[in-house]
Coordinates of C-alpha atoms in Angstrom, one line a residue:
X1 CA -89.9 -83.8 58.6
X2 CA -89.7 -85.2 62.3
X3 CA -88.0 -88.2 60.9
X4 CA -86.0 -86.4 59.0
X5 CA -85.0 -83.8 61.9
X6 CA -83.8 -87.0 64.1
X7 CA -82.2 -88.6 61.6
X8 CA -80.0 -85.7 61.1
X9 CA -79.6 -85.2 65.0
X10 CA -78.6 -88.5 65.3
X11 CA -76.3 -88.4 62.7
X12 CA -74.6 -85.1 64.0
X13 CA -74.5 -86.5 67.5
X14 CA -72.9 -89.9 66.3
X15 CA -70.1 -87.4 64.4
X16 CA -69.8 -85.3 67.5
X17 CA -69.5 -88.3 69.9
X18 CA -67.0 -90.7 67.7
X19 CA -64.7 -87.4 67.1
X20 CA -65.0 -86.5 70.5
X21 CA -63.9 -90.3 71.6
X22 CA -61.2 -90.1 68.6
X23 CA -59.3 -86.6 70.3
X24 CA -59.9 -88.3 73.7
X25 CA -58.3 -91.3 73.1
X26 CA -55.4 -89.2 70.9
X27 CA -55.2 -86.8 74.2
X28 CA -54.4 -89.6 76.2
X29 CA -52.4 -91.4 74.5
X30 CA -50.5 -88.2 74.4
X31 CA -50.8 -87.7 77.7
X32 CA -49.4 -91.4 78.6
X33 CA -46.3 -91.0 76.6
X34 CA -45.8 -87.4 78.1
X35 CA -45.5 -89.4 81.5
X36 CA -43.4 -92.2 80.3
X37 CA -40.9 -89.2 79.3
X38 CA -41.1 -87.3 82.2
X39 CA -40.9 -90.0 84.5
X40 CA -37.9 -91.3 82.4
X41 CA -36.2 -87.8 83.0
X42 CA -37.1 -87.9 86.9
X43 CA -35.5 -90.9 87.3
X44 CA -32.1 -90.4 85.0
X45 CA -32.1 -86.8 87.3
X46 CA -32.2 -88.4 90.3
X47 CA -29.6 -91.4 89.5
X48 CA -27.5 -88.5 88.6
X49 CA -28.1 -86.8 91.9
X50 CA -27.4 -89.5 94.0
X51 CA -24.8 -90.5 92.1
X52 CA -23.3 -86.9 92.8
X53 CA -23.7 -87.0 96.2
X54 CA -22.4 -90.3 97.1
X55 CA -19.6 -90.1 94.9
X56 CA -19.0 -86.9 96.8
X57 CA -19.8 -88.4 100.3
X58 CA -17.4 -91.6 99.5
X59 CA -14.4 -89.4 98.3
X60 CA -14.5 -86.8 101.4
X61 CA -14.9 -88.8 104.4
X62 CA -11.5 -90.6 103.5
X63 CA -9.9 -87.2 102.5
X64 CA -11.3 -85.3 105.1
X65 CA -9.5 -87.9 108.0
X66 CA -6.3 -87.6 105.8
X67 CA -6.0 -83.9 105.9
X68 CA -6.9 -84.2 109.7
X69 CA -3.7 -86.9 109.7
X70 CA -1.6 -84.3 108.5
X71 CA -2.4 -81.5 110.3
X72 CA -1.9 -83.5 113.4
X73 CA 1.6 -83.9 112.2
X74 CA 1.9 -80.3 112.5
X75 CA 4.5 -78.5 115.5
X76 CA 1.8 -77.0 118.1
X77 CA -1.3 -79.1 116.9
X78 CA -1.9 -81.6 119.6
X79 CA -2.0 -78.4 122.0
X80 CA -4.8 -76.8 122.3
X81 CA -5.2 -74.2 119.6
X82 CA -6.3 -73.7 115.8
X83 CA -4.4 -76.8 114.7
X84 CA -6.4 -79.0 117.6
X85 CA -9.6 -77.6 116.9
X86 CA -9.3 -77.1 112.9
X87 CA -7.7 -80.6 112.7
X88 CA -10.6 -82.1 114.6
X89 CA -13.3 -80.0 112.7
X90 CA -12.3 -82.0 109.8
X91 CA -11.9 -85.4 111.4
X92 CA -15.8 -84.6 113.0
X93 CA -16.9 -84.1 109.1
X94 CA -15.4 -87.0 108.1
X95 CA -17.0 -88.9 110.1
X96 CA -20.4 -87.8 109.6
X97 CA -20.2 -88.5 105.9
X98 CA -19.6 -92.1 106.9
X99 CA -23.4 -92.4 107.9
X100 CA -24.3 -92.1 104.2
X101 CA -21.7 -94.8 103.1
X102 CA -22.7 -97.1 105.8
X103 CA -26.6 -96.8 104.9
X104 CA -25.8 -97.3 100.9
X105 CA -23.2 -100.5 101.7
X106 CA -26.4 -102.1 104.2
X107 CA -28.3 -101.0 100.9
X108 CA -26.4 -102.8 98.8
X109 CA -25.9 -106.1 100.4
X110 CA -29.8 -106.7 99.7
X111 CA -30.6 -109.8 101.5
X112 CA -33.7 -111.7 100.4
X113 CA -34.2 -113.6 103.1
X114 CA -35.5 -112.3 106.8
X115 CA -32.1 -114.0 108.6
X116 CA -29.9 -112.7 105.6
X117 CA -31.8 -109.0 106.9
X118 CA -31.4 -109.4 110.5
X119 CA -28.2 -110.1 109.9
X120 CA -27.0 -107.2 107.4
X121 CA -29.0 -104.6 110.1
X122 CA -27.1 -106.1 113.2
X123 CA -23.8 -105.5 110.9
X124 CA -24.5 -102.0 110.2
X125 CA -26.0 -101.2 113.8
X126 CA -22.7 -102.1 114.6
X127 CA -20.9 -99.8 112.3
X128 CA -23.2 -97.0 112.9
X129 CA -22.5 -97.7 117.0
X130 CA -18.8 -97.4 116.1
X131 CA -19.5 -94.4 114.3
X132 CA -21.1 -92.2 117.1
X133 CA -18.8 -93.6 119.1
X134 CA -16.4 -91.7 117.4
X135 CA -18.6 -89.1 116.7
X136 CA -18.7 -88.8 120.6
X137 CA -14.8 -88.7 121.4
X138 CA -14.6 -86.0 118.3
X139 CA -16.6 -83.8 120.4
X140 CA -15.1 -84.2 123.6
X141 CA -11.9 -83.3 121.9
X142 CA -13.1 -80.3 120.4
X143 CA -14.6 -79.3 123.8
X144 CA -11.9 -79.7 125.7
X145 CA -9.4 -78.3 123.1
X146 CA -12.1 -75.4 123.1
X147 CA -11.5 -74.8 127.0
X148 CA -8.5 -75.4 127.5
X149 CA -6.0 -72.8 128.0
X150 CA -2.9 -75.0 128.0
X151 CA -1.1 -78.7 127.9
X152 CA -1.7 -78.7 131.1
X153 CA -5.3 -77.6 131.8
X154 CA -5.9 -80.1 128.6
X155 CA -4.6 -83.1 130.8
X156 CA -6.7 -81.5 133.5
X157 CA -10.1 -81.2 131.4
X158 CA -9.2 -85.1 129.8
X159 CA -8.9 -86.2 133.2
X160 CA -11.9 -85.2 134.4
X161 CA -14.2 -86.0 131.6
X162 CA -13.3 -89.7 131.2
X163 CA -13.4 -90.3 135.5
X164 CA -16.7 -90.4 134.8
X165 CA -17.7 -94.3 134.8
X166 CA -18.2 -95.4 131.1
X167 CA -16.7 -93.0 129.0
X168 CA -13.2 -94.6 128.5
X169 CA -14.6 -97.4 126.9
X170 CA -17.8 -96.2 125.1
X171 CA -15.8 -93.5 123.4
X172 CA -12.0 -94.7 123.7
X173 CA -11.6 -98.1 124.6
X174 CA -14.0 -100.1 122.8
X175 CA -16.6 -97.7 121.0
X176 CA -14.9 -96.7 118.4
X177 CA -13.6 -100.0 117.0
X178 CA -16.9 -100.8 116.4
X179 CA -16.7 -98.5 113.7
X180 CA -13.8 -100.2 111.9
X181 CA -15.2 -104.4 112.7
X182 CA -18.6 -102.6 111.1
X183 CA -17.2 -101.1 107.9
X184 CA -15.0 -104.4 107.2
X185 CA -18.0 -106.5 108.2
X186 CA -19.9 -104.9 105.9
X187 CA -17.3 -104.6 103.1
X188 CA -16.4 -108.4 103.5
X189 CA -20.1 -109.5 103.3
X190 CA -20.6 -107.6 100.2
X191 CA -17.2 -108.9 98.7
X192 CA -18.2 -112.6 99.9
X193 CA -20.7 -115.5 98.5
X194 CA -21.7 -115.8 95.2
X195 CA -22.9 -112.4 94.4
X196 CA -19.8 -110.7 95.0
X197 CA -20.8 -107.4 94.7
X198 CA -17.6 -105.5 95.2
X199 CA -14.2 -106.5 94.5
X200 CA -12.4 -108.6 97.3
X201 CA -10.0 -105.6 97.0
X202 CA -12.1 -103.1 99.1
X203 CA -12.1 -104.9 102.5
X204 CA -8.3 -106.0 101.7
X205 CA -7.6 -102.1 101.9
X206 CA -9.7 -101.3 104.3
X207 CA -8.5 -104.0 106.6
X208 CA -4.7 -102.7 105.3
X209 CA -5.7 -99.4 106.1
X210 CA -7.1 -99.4 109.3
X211 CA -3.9 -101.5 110.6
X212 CA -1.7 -98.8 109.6
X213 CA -3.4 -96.7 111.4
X214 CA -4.1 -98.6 114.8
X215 CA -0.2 -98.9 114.7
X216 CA 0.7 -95.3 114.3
X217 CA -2.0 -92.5 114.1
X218 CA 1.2 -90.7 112.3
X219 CA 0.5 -93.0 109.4
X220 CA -3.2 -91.3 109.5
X221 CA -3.1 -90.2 106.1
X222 CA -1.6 -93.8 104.7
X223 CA -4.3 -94.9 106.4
X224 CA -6.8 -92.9 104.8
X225 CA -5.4 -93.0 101.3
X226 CA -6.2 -96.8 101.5
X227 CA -10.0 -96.2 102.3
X228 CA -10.0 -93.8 99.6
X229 CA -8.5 -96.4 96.8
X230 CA -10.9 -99.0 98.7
X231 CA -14.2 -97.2 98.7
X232 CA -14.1 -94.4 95.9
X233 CA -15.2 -97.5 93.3
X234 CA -18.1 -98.4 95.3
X235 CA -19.6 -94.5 94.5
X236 CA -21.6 -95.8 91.1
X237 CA -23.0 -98.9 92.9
X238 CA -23.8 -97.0 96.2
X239 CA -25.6 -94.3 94.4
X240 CA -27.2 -97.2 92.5
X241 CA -28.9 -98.6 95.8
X242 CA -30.1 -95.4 96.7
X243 CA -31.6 -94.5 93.7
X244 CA -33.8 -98.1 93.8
X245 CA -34.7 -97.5 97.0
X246 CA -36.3 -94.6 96.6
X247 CA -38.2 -95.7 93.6
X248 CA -39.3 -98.6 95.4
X249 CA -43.2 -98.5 96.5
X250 CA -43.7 -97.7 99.5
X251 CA -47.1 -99.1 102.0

């Protein structure tokens, strides 16, 4: 009867402990593939996202300066008044969405080795100087186009801001060109070498482009047009770059 009793416990607890392996190893199994899936859809989401929001980012900043090129163009808008300070609103806008298509182009370029990186960060440092640069005489625009009461008093104001030693050529003389040698730089070395990410195209417009308008802001919008048709096809590899930069481990 005892060995009969532990026989038969024995033989329950082997069931119990092979079925209870069996569903375990069936749960996770389950469980893995569950991951796989959701992790799949995480990442398809979030290509989708960034692709979104740099398509987004790429198409605006170029519009954004255009439509600031044409209201300049407007009677009364180099006064100050809502033409100055609308028309600058959305040349400061445009701007700022340049820092997100400066980071994915430095993204892109991908160097593998430590000089190829210093390099590609000294390019967009650069392009990001350029670009608060700009960022800076945007302002003082709008500040000044805020205050002022008149033509004159907005001679007065310009005057008296760019006295101060340094600011002619941190924010007019020099600064912002950094911004334009950056973006080509950056465009050219992308476009350059055997990878050839991008088509030689996109710093040919941009360098087209940004002649156009160093020879007459007027031609702003030409200008502008040009970046657009240069950097609008970029928007699916930029997004691209983001998206495997944030998947890539971090520590």
């Amino acid at each position: 009867m005892s060995s009969g009793t532990t026989t038969s416990g024995t033989t329950t607890s082997g069931t119990m402990s092979t079925g209870t392996m069996t569903s375990g190893t069936m749960s996770t199994g389950h469980s893995s593939s569950s991951n796989d899936s959701g992790s799949d859809n995480t990442t398809i989401t979030t290509t989708r996202t960034d692709l979104r929001r740099t398509t987004a980012a790429v198409a605006a900043a170029p519009v954004l300066l255009g439509l600031y090129g044409g209201i300049r163009l407007l009677d009364g808008s180099r006064a100050p008044g809502a033409g100055w300070l609308v028309g600058h609103t959305l040349l400061l806008a445009g701007l700022l969405l340049f820092a997100p298509v400066f980071a994915g182009l430095r993204r892109m370029i991908a160097p593998r080795r430590p000089v190829g990186r210093v390099a590609a960060n000294l390019t967009a440092g650069v392009a990001f100087a350029g670009l608060l640069a700009a960022v800076g005489q945007t302002g003082i625009d709008l500040y000044v186009g805020a205050r002022a009461a008149d033509k004159a008093e907005q001679i007065r104001l310009f005057d008296q801001i760019q006295n101060h030693p340094g600011v002619v050529p941190a924010f007019y003389a020099v600064g912002p060109l950094l911004f334009y040698v950056g973006l080509l730089a950056l465009l050219v070395t992308l476009a350059a070498g055997r990878a050839r990410r991008i088509s030689v195209w996109s710093p040919v417009l941009v360098l087209v482009g940004t002649v156009v308008m160093g020879a007459d802001l007027d031609l702003m919008s030409v200008g502008a047009a040009l970046y657009l048709a240069a950097l609008l096809p970029l928007a699916g590899r930029l997004a691209s770059a983001a998206a495997a930069t944030a998947r890539r481990p971090r520590g």
